[in-house]
Tab-separated table of C-alpha atoms and ligand atoms in Angstrom:
chain	number	residue	atom	x	y	z
A	1	UNK	CA	-34.703	76.003	77.696
A	2	UNK	CA	-36.441	72.775	78.573
A	3	UNK	CA	-35.870	69.535	80.396
A	4	UNK	CA	-37.627	66.338	79.394
A	5	UNK	CA	-37.668	63.198	81.550
A	6	UNK	CA	-38.099	59.743	80.036
A	7	UNK	CA	-38.700	56.919	82.535
A	8	UNK	CA	-36.754	53.739	81.765
A	9	UNK	CA	-35.656	50.390	83.129
A	10	UNK	CA	-32.397	48.810	82.012
A	11	UNK	CA	-32.113	45.055	81.878
A	12	UNK	CA	-29.628	42.635	80.440
A	13	UNK	CA	-30.355	39.232	78.996
A	14	UNK	CA	-27.328	36.982	79.075
A	15	UNK	CA	-25.097	40.062	79.057
A	16	UNK	CA	-26.882	41.944	76.231
A	17	UNK	CA	-28.523	45.179	77.440
A	18	UNK	CA	-32.073	46.363	76.762
A	19	UNK	CA	-33.239	49.845	77.741
A	20	UNK	CA	-36.999	49.568	78.241
A	21	UNK	CA	-38.765	52.918	77.812
A	22	UNK	CA	-42.047	52.653	79.621
A	23	UNK	CA	-44.050	55.052	77.493
A	24	UNK	CA	-43.467	56.729	74.164
A	25	UNK	CA	-42.451	60.381	74.679
A	26	UNK	CA	-44.730	61.289	71.728
A	27	UNK	CA	-48.056	59.936	70.539
A	28	UNK	CA	-47.558	57.376	67.768
A	29	UNK	CA	-51.242	57.048	66.863
A	30	UNK	CA	-53.472	54.052	67.384
A	31	UNK	CA	-52.544	51.969	64.337
A	32	UNK	CA	-50.723	48.653	64.255
A	33	UNK	CA	-47.140	48.367	65.519
A	34	UNK	CA	-45.665	48.815	62.038
A	35	UNK	CA	-47.479	52.122	61.541
A	36	UNK	CA	-46.375	53.291	65.015
A	37	UNK	CA	-42.814	52.302	64.129
A	38	UNK	CA	-42.920	54.343	60.921
A	39	UNK	CA	-44.324	57.363	62.795
A	40	UNK	CA	-41.535	57.080	65.389
A	41	UNK	CA	-38.900	56.590	62.685
A	42	UNK	CA	-40.136	59.408	60.425
A	43	UNK	CA	-40.989	62.020	63.054
A	44	UNK	CA	-39.179	61.172	66.290
A	45	UNK	CA	-35.985	59.354	65.342
A	46	UNK	CA	-34.045	61.840	67.522
A	47	UNK	CA	-35.484	60.011	70.519
A	48	UNK	CA	-33.997	56.722	69.286
A	49	UNK	CA	-30.525	58.272	69.348
A	50	UNK	CA	-31.177	60.061	72.630
A	51	UNK	CA	-32.245	56.800	74.289
A	52	UNK	CA	-29.612	54.316	73.061
A	53	UNK	CA	-26.605	56.209	71.683
A	54	UNK	CA	-23.714	57.709	73.637
A	55	UNK	CA	-23.417	59.544	75.973
A	56	UNK	CA	-26.465	57.962	77.707
A	57	UNK	CA	-26.250	54.626	75.995
A	58	UNK	CA	-23.678	52.756	73.943
A	59	UNK	CA	-23.443	51.060	70.587
A	60	UNK	CA	-24.422	47.741	72.152
A	61	UNK	CA	-27.614	49.056	73.795
A	62	UNK	CA	-30.966	47.945	72.350
A	63	UNK	CA	-34.001	50.131	73.017
A	64	UNK	CA	-37.487	48.737	73.636
A	65	UNK	CA	-40.141	51.436	73.427
A	66	UNK	CA	-43.416	50.278	74.966
A	67	UNK	CA	-46.697	51.538	73.545
A	68	UNK	CA	-50.309	50.554	74.182
A	69	UNK	CA	-51.252	47.024	73.157
A	70	UNK	CA	-52.663	46.687	69.643
A	71	UNK	CA	-54.816	43.737	70.582
A	72	UNK	CA	-56.931	43.396	73.724
A	73	UNK	CA	-55.165	40.049	74.318
A	74	UNK	CA	-51.749	41.715	74.595
A	75	UNK	CA	-50.011	43.280	77.571
A	76	UNK	CA	-48.110	45.848	75.460
A	77	UNK	CA	-46.700	46.706	72.061
A	78	UNK	CA	-42.991	47.217	71.575
A	79	UNK	CA	-40.689	48.851	69.046
A	80	UNK	CA	-37.053	47.685	69.142
A	81	UNK	CA	-34.148	49.838	67.969
A	82	UNK	CA	-30.393	50.252	68.235
A	83	UNK	CA	-27.581	52.701	67.454
A	84	UNK	CA	-28.319	52.692	63.708
A	85	UNK	CA	-32.021	51.939	63.245
A	86	UNK	CA	-34.886	49.565	63.969
A	87	UNK	CA	-35.259	45.806	64.480
A	88	UNK	CA	-38.217	43.631	63.458
A	89	UNK	CA	-38.047	41.540	66.605
A	90	UNK	CA	-35.479	41.142	69.330
A	91	UNK	CA	-35.426	37.954	71.375
A	92	UNK	CA	-33.148	39.085	74.166
A	93	UNK	CA	-35.054	42.405	74.197
A	94	UNK	CA	-38.469	40.704	74.555
A	95	UNK	CA	-37.130	38.684	77.509
A	96	UNK	CA	-35.782	41.950	78.988
A	97	UNK	CA	-39.202	43.597	78.545
A	98	UNK	CA	-40.825	40.697	80.417
A	99	UNK	CA	-38.436	41.098	83.353
A	100	UNK	CA	-38.948	44.897	83.386
A	101	UNK	CA	-42.748	44.486	83.415
A	102	UNK	CA	-42.481	41.970	86.246
A	103	UNK	CA	-40.189	44.356	88.162
A	104	UNK	CA	-42.900	47.022	87.831
A	105	UNK	CA	-45.573	44.602	89.029
A	106	UNK	CA	-47.432	44.898	85.708
A	107	UNK	CA	-47.207	41.166	85.081
A	108	UNK	CA	-46.611	38.162	87.311
A	109	UNK	CA	-46.296	34.434	86.613
A	110	UNK	CA	-48.312	33.410	83.562
A	111	UNK	CA	-48.523	33.830	79.809
A	112	UNK	CA	-48.556	37.260	78.138
A	113	UNK	CA	-48.712	38.413	74.541
A	114	UNK	CA	-46.509	41.200	73.215
A	115	UNK	CA	-47.192	42.930	69.867
A	116	UNK	CA	-44.088	43.548	67.747
A	117	UNK	CA	-43.658	45.045	64.270
A	118	UNK	CA	-43.289	41.543	62.770
A	119	UNK	CA	-46.143	39.900	64.655
A	120	UNK	CA	-47.212	38.901	68.153
A	121	UNK	CA	-44.912	36.890	70.412
A	122	UNK	CA	-45.742	35.168	73.669
A	123	UNK	CA	-43.938	35.400	76.995
A	124	UNK	CA	-44.247	32.589	79.485
A	125	UNK	CA	-43.173	33.677	82.964
A	126	UNK	CA	-42.677	30.666	85.200
A	127	UNK	CA	-41.384	30.887	88.737
A	128	UNK	CA	-37.862	29.610	88.030
A	129	UNK	CA	-36.685	33.057	86.869
A	130	UNK	CA	-36.360	32.035	83.237
A	131	UNK	CA	-38.597	33.588	80.586
A	132	UNK	CA	-39.808	31.473	77.656
A	133	UNK	CA	-40.407	33.459	74.530
A	134	UNK	CA	-42.546	31.960	71.776
A	135	UNK	CA	-41.147	33.823	68.803
A	136	UNK	CA	-42.628	34.616	65.390
A	137	UNK	CA	-42.771	31.819	62.761
A	138	UNK	CA	-39.261	31.200	61.465
A	139	UNK	CA	-37.847	29.457	58.395
A	140	UNK	CA	-34.810	28.836	56.239
A	141	UNK	CA	-35.080	30.723	52.974
A	142	UNK	CA	-31.898	29.633	51.122
A	143	UNK	CA	-29.316	26.946	51.836
A	144	UNK	CA	-25.520	27.086	51.588
A	145	UNK	CA	-25.015	30.367	49.753
A	146	UNK	CA	-21.339	30.972	48.855
A	147	UNK	CA	-19.689	34.283	49.770
A	148	UNK	CA	-16.250	35.097	48.404
A	149	UNK	CA	-14.204	37.212	50.794
A	150	UNK	CA	-11.611	39.855	49.790
A	151	UNK	CA	-8.744	37.435	50.668
A	152	UNK	CA	-10.096	34.855	48.196
A	153	UNK	CA	-11.575	32.510	50.838
A	154	UNK	CA	-15.139	31.349	50.172
A	155	UNK	CA	-17.497	30.728	53.076
A	156	UNK	CA	-21.037	29.366	52.891
A	157	UNK	CA	-24.133	30.135	54.897
A	158	UNK	CA	-27.868	29.591	55.116
A	159	UNK	CA	-30.200	32.579	54.906
A	160	UNK	CA	-32.951	32.307	57.482
A	161	UNK	CA	-35.691	34.396	59.113
A	162	UNK	CA	-36.162	34.374	62.892
A	163	UNK	CA	-37.764	37.833	63.263
A	164	UNK	CA	-34.711	39.432	61.575
A	165	UNK	CA	-32.706	38.176	58.568
A	166	UNK	CA	-29.602	36.067	59.234
A	167	UNK	CA	-26.712	34.596	57.278
A	168	UNK	CA	-25.620	31.566	59.324
A	169	UNK	CA	-22.152	30.239	58.598
A	170	UNK	CA	-20.208	27.361	60.094
A	171	UNK	CA	-17.358	26.783	57.594
A	172	UNK	CA	-15.512	30.033	58.450
A	173	UNK	CA	-12.519	28.263	60.047
A	174	UNK	CA	-12.188	30.790	62.885
A	175	UNK	CA	-12.271	30.140	66.630
A	176	UNK	CA	-15.588	31.382	68.062
A	177	UNK	CA	-14.039	32.762	71.231
A	178	UNK	CA	-14.318	36.120	72.960
A	179	UNK	CA	-10.549	36.662	72.685
A	180	UNK	CA	-11.020	36.533	68.879
A	181	UNK	CA	-13.827	39.110	68.783
A	182	UNK	CA	-11.952	41.602	66.562
A	183	UNK	CA	-11.199	38.850	64.038
A	184	UNK	CA	-14.819	37.709	64.139
A	185	UNK	CA	-16.079	41.287	63.808
A	186	UNK	CA	-13.896	41.854	60.738
A	187	UNK	CA	-14.997	38.603	59.153
A	188	UNK	CA	-18.712	39.168	59.741
A	189	UNK	CA	-18.470	42.750	58.451
A	190	UNK	CA	-16.793	41.442	55.293
A	191	UNK	CA	-19.538	38.832	54.840
A	192	UNK	CA	-22.224	41.474	55.348
A	193	UNK	CA	-20.585	43.821	52.835
A	194	UNK	CA	-20.243	41.037	50.260
A	195	UNK	CA	-23.898	40.045	50.659
A	196	UNK	CA	-24.839	43.713	50.216
A	197	UNK	CA	-22.707	44.293	47.155
A	198	UNK	CA	-23.779	41.069	45.463
A	199	UNK	CA	-27.475	41.799	46.072
A	200	UNK	CA	-28.162	38.716	48.221
A	201	UNK	CA	-31.220	39.571	50.323
A	202	UNK	CA	-34.065	38.158	52.356
A	203	UNK	CA	-37.219	36.889	50.645
A	204	UNK	CA	-38.675	40.336	49.891
A	205	UNK	CA	-35.425	42.144	49.171
A	206	UNK	CA	-34.626	42.953	52.806
A	207	UNK	CA	-30.997	43.470	53.787
A	208	UNK	CA	-29.411	40.526	55.596
A	209	UNK	CA	-28.176	42.597	58.502
A	210	UNK	CA	-27.328	39.902	61.059
A	211	UNK	CA	-24.370	37.584	60.430
A	212	UNK	CA	-24.077	34.535	62.669
A	213	UNK	CA	-20.938	32.411	62.953
A	214	UNK	CA	-21.325	28.998	64.564
A	215	UNK	CA	-18.605	27.106	66.427
A	216	UNK	CA	-18.319	24.358	69.031
A	217	UNK	CA	-19.708	24.968	72.527
A	218	UNK	CA	-17.198	25.624	75.326
A	219	UNK	CA	-18.509	22.503	77.047
A	220	UNK	CA	-20.577	20.085	74.924
A	221	UNK	CA	-22.351	18.896	78.092
A	222	UNK	CA	-23.778	22.414	78.599
A	223	UNK	CA	-24.541	23.611	75.069
A	224	UNK	CA	-24.852	22.323	71.489
A	225	UNK	CA	-22.944	25.185	69.823
A	226	UNK	CA	-21.576	28.667	70.431
A	227	UNK	CA	-22.338	31.653	68.219
A	228	UNK	CA	-21.010	35.081	67.384
A	229	UNK	CA	-23.717	37.354	65.982
A	230	UNK	CA	-22.932	40.634	64.271
A	231	UNK	CA	-25.842	43.052	64.720
A	232	UNK	CA	-26.774	45.863	62.284
A	233	UNK	CA	-24.852	48.526	64.242
A	234	UNK	CA	-21.610	46.545	63.688
A	235	UNK	CA	-21.449	45.281	67.265
A	236	UNK	CA	-21.787	41.714	68.449
A	237	UNK	CA	-24.631	40.335	70.509
A	238	UNK	CA	-23.522	39.393	74.011
A	239	UNK	CA	-26.547	37.097	74.338
A	240	UNK	CA	-27.035	34.009	72.133
A	241	UNK	CA	-29.483	36.177	70.107
A	242	UNK	CA	-33.115	35.064	70.317
A	243	UNK	CA	-33.962	35.753	66.690
A	244	UNK	CA	-30.606	34.267	65.601
A	245	UNK	CA	-31.199	31.110	67.641
A	246	UNK	CA	-34.687	30.876	66.084
A	247	UNK	CA	-33.160	31.169	62.607
A	248	UNK	CA	-30.502	28.580	63.511
A	249	UNK	CA	-32.996	25.963	64.702
A	250	UNK	CA	-35.120	26.633	61.571
A	251	UNK	CA	-32.058	25.542	59.540
A	252	UNK	CA	-31.470	22.488	61.750
A	253	UNK	CA	-35.156	21.580	61.389
A	254	UNK	CA	-34.972	21.990	57.595
A	255	UNK	CA	-31.939	19.657	57.510
A	256	UNK	CA	-33.677	17.066	59.712
A	257	UNK	CA	-30.986	17.559	62.390
A	258	UNK	CA	-33.293	18.702	65.205
A	259	UNK	CA	-36.670	17.107	65.884
A	260	UNK	CA	-39.685	19.126	67.132
A	261	UNK	CA	-39.744	19.509	70.915
A	262	UNK	CA	-36.081	18.577	71.396
A	263	UNK	CA	-33.990	21.171	73.280
A	264	UNK	CA	-31.119	22.937	71.516
A	265	UNK	CA	-28.824	24.865	73.829
A	266	UNK	CA	-27.165	27.839	72.169
A	267	UNK	CA	-24.176	29.449	73.905
A	268	UNK	CA	-23.228	33.065	73.231
A	269	UNK	CA	-19.748	34.441	72.710
A	270	UNK	CA	-19.716	35.538	76.386
A	271	UNK	CA	-20.933	32.152	77.649
A	272	UNK	CA	-24.629	32.840	78.306
A	273	UNK	CA	-27.107	30.195	77.123
A	274	UNK	CA	-30.591	30.129	75.567
A	275	UNK	CA	-32.522	26.881	75.413
A	276	UNK	CA	-34.526	26.576	72.201
A	277	UNK	CA	-37.056	24.144	70.780
A	278	UNK	CA	-39.779	24.314	68.139
A	279	UNK	CA	-43.139	23.108	66.910
A	280	UNK	CA	-43.921	22.660	63.224
A	281	UNK	CA	-46.621	24.878	61.725
A	282	UNK	CA	-49.029	23.849	58.941
A	283	UNK	CA	-47.165	25.893	56.346
A	284	UNK	CA	-43.877	24.108	57.162
A	285	UNK	CA	-42.367	27.031	59.089
A	286	UNK	CA	-41.371	26.452	62.690
A	287	UNK	CA	-42.608	28.181	65.831
A	288	UNK	CA	-39.534	28.569	68.068
A	289	UNK	CA	-39.513	28.870	71.840
A	290	UNK	CA	-36.432	30.478	73.379
A	291	UNK	CA	-35.850	30.371	77.135
A	292	UNK	CA	-33.369	32.681	78.832
A	293	UNK	CA	-32.714	34.733	81.926
A	294	UNK	CA	-32.651	38.529	82.256
A	295	UNK	CA	-31.951	40.882	85.159
A	296	UNK	CA	-32.871	44.484	85.954
A	297	UNK	CA	-29.680	46.564	86.114
A	298	UNK	CA	-30.960	50.156	86.505
A	299	UNK	CA	-34.101	52.268	86.621
A	300	UNK	CA	-34.733	55.964	86.532
A	301	UNK	CA	-35.294	58.864	84.186
A	302	UNK	CA	-33.295	59.837	81.130
A	303	UNK	CA	-32.921	63.609	81.208
A	304	UNK	CA	-32.995	65.515	77.918
A	305	UNK	CA	-31.757	69.001	78.652
A	306	UNK	CA	-32.032	71.475	75.768
A	307	UNK	CA	-28.761	73.115	76.984
A	308	UNK	CA	-26.873	69.879	76.478
A	309	UNK	CA	-25.242	69.809	73.019
A	310	UNK	CA	-25.313	65.981	73.082
A	311	UNK	CA	-28.793	65.719	74.520
A	312	UNK	CA	-29.955	63.822	71.413
A	313	UNK	CA	-26.990	61.472	71.380
A	314	UNK	CA	-23.777	61.432	69.400
A	315	UNK	CA	-24.526	60.723	65.748
A	316	UNK	CA	-22.135	58.049	64.489
B	401	LIG	O1	-31.876	38.575	70.736
B	401	LIG	O2	-32.947	38.633	68.827
B	401	LIG	C1	-32.087	39.046	69.588
B	401	LIG	C2	-31.243	40.189	69.173
B	401	LIG	C3	-31.247	40.824	67.975
B	401	LIG	C4	-30.295	41.834	68.046
B	401	LIG	C5	-29.717	41.792	69.289
B	401	LIG	N1	-30.329	40.768	69.967
């Protein structure tokens, strides 16, 4: 019989939760973040389920496991995960980590680097409560790829990288509204399945596991567009999705529809907003900056009791 305690802070960024685990329950070695991720995945995946899945978490919860910084210039390293696996980067999650670290007094106003499995990102913590995240280099990989749906309709989308792989579609002819979430979930799952079965992937064969539908903003004075983003665990992002917004502005940049430095306001399906802009890098990719607001919603210890049959989460 044993009881293990795992200290955590819960935050939400525009409605999307992040459970920040302040220290890895097991040593992941001193390698780079990718090697720590594979150690966690191969040897300690039970902890992923214990941290984010029911009954402690939910299918919408994203975990952010903090480990020592890889580089002396960084404040921490982070591994992001969800109910089904691991994420390369997570924009709303990185903003949540920043707010959790500020809550703990580990950072204050200023600029901090965070090491992620897909490269370092930068957090700018001004006084106005917003966090600006400078994300990893982002780009459009393929333009206007057709996807034929089971009902015979064909939709088109761009495939783009923003720290995760996205299929970004705006000719779906559905209302991007919260009341339509079941319809949007079904549609995005169908698109994801079709991409899978037809072998359409990211640049190096990666699965395109985020599907982003674009529609008009609720109020064009407040935002440029609204999105619905299906995440890998088949749930939708309540935030405007930091990596998805990065991928979206990479497509706008590639089409010449958004100039460097100009703000693009992306609304989420629940009405929260990220403000995004970009710089152009020498290799033609863009470097996105995503600004959003997060709040601490809980702190404490997860308790893993060996007598509890669901101590390691319900396997879905
Ligand atoms: O904000 O990048 C993001 C994200 C990815 C999955 C859920 N949120």
